[in-house]
JSON list of C-alpha atoms in Angstrom, two decimals:
[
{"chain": "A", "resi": 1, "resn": "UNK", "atom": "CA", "xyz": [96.53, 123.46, 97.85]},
{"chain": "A", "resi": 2, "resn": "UNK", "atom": "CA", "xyz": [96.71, 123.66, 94.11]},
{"chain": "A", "resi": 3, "resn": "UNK", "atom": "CA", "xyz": [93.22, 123.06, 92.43]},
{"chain": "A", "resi": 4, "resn": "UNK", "atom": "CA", "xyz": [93.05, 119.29, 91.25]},
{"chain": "A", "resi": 5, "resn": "UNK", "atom": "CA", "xyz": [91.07, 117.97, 88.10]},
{"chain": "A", "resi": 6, "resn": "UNK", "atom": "CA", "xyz": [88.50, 115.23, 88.66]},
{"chain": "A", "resi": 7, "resn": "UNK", "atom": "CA", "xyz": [88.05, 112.92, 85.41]},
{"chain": "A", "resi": 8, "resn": "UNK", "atom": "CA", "xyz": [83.75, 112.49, 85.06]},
{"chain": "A", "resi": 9, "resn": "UNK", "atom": "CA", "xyz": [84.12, 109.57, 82.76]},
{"chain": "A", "resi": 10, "resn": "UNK", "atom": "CA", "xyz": [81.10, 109.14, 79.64]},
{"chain": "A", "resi": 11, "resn": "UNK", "atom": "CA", "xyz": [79.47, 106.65, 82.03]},
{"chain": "A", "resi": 12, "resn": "UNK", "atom": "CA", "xyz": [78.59, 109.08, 85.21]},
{"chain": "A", "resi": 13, "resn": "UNK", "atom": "CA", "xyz": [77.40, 111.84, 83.30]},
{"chain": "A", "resi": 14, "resn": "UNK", "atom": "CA", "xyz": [74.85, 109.57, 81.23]},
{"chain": "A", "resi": 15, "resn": "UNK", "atom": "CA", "xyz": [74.04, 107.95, 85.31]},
{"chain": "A", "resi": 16, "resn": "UNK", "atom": "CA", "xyz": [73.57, 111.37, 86.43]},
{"chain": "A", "resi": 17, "resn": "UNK", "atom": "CA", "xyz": [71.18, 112.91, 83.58]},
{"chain": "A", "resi": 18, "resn": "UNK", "atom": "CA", "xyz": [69.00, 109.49, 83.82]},
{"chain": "A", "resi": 19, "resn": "UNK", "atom": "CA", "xyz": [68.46, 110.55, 87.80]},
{"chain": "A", "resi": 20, "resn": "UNK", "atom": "CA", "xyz": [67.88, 114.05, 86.74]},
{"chain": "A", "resi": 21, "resn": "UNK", "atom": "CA", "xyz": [65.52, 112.33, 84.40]},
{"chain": "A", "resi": 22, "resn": "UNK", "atom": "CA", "xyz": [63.67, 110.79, 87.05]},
{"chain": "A", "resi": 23, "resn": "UNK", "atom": "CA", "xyz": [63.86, 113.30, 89.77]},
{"chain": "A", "resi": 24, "resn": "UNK", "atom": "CA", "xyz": [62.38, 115.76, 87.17]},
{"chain": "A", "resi": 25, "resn": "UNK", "atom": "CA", "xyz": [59.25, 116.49, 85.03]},
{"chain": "A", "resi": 26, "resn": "UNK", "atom": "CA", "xyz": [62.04, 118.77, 81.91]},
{"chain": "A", "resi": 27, "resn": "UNK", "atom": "CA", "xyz": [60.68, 117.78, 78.99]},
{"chain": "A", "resi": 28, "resn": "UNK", "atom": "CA", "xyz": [60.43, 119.34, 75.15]},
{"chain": "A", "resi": 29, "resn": "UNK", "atom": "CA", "xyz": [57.66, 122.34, 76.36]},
{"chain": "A", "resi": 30, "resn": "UNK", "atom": "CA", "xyz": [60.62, 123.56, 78.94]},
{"chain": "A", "resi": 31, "resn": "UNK", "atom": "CA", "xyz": [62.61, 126.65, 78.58]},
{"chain": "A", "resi": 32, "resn": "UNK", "atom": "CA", "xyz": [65.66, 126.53, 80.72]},
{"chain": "A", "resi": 33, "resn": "UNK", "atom": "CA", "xyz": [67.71, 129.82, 81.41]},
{"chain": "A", "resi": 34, "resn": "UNK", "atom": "CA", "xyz": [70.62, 129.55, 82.62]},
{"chain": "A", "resi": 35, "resn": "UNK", "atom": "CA", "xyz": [74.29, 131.73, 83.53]},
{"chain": "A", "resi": 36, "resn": "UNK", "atom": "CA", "xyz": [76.19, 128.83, 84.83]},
{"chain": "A", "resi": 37, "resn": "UNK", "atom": "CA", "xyz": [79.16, 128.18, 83.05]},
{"chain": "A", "resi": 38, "resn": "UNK", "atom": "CA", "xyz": [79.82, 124.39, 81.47]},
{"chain": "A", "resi": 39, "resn": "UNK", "atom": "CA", "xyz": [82.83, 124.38, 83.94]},
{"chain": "A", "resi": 40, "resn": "UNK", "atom": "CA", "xyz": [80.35, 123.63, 86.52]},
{"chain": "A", "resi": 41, "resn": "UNK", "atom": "CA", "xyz": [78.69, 120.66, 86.91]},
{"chain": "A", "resi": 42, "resn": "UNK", "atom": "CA", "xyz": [75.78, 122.01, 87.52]},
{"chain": "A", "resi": 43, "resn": "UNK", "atom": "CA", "xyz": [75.83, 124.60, 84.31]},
{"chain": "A", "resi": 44, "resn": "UNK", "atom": "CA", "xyz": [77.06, 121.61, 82.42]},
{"chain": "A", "resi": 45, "resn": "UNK", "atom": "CA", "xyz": [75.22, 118.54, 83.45]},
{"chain": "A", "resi": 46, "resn": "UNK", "atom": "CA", "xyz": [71.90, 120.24, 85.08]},
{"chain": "A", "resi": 47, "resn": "UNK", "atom": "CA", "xyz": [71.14, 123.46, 82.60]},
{"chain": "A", "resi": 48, "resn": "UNK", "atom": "CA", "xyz": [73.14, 121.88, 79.52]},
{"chain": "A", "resi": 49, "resn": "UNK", "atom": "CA", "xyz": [73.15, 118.35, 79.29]},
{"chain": "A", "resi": 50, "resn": "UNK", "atom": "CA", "xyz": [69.63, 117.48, 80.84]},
{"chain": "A", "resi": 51, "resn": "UNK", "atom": "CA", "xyz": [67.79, 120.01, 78.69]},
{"chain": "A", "resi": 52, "resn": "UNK", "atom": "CA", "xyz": [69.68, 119.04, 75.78]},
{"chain": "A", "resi": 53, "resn": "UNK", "atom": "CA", "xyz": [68.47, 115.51, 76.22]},
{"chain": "A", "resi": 54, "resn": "UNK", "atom": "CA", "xyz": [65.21, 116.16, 76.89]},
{"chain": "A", "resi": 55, "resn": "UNK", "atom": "CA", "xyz": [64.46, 118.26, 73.81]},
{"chain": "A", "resi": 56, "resn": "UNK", "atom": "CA", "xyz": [64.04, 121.89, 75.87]},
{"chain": "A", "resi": 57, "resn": "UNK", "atom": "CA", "xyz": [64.67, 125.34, 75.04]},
{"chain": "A", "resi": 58, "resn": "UNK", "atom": "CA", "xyz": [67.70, 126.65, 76.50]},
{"chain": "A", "resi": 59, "resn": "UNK", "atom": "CA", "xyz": [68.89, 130.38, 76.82]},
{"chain": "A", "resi": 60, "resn": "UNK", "atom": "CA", "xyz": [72.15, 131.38, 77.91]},
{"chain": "A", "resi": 61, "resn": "UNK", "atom": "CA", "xyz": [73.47, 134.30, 79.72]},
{"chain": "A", "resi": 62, "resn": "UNK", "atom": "CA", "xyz": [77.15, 135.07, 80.31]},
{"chain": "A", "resi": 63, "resn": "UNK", "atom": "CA", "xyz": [78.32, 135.04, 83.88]},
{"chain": "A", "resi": 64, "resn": "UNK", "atom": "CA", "xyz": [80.11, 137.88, 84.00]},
{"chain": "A", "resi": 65, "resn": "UNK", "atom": "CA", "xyz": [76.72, 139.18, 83.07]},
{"chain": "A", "resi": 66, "resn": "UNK", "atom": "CA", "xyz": [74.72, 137.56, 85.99]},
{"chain": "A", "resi": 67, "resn": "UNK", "atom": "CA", "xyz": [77.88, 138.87, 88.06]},
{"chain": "A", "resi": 68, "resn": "UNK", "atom": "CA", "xyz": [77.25, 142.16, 87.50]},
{"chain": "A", "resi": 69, "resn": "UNK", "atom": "CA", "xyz": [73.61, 142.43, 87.56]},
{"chain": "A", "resi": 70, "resn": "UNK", "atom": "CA", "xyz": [71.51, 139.65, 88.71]},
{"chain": "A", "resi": 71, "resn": "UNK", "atom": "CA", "xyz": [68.16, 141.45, 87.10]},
{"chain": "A", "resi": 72, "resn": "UNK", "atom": "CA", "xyz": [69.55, 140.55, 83.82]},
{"chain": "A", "resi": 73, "resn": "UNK", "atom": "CA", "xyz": [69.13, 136.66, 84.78]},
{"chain": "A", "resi": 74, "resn": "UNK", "atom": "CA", "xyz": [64.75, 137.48, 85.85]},
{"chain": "A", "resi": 75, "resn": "UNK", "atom": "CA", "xyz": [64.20, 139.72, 82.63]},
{"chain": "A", "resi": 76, "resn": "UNK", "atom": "CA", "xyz": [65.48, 136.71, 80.16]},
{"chain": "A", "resi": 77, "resn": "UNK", "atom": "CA", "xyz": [63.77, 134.26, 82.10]},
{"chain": "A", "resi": 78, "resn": "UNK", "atom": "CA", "xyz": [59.97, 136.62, 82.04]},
{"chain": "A", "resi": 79, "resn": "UNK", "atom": "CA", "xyz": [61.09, 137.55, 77.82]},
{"chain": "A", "resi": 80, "resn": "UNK", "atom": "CA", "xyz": [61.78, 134.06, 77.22]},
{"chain": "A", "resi": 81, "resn": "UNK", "atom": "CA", "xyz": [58.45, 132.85, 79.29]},
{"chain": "A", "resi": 82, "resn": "UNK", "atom": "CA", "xyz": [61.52, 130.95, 81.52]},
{"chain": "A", "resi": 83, "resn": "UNK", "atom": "CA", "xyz": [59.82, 127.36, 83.25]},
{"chain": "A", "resi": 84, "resn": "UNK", "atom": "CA", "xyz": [62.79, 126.64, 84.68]},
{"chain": "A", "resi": 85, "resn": "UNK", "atom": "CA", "xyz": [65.87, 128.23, 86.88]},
{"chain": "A", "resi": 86, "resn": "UNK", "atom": "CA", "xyz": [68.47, 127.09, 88.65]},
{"chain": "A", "resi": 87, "resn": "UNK", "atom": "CA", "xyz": [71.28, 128.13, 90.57]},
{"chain": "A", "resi": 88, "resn": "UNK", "atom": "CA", "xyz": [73.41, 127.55, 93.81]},
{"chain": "A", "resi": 89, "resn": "UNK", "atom": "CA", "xyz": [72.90, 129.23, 97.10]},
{"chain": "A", "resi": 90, "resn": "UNK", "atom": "CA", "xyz": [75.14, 131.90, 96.64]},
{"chain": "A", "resi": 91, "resn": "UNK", "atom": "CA", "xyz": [73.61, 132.87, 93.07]},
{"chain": "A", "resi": 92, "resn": "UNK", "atom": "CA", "xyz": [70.00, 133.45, 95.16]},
{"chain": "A", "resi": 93, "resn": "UNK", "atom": "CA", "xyz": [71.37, 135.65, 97.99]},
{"chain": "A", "resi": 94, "resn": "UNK", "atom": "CA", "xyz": [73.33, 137.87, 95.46]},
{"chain": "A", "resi": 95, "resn": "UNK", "atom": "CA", "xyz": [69.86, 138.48, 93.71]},
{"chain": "A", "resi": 96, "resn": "UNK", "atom": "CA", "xyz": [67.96, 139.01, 96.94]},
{"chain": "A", "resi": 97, "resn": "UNK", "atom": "CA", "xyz": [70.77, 141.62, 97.94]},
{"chain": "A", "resi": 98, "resn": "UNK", "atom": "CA", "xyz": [71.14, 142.81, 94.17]},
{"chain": "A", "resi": 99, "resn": "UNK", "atom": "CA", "xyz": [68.05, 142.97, 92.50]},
{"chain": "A", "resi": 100, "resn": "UNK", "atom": "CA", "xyz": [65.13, 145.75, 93.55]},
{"chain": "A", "resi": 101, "resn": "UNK", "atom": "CA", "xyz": [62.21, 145.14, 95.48]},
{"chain": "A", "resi": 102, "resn": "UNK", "atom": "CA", "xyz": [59.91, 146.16, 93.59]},
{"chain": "A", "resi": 103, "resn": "UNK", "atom": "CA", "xyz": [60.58, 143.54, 90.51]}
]
């Protein structure tokens, strides 16, 4: 079927960054890169929101960018001394296939 919108009212999205709070150790010394796109929940509330809260460093890559060459998302994360990544599943496998060897 048709795609469907699902309303995340102001209340869930402050439940779920306090149990991202909890779960994690992100703080104001963390630099999150990211390519998710706010679309996501996971680009939005997990390498967005939660950082954003927590006072970290965030760097964004497009991604279309990622997409096309998953290297791109490792050499951001080692120039911008990266403590923390994230992505789903399918993100890691295209890199494994993707992405050298040797890096």
């Amino acid at each position: 079927g048709a795609p469907k919108g699902v309303e995340v009212t102001h209340r869930a999205v402050l439940a779920n960054l306090e149990q991202i709070r909890k779960a994690s150790a992100l703080g104001a010394d963390d630099v999150v890169v990211s390519w998710m796109p706010y679309f996501h929940d996971m680009g939005l509330i997990g390498t967005h929101l939660a950082p954003l809260a927590a006072g970290a460093k965030q760097v964004k890559i497009g991604p279309l960018s990622f997409a096309k060459r998953p290297r791109v998302w490792f050499e951001v994360a080692d120039r911008h001394r990266a403590t923390v990544l994230s992505a789903a599943n399918f993100a890691l496998a295209l890199a494994v296939r993707r992405v050298p060897d040797e890096v």
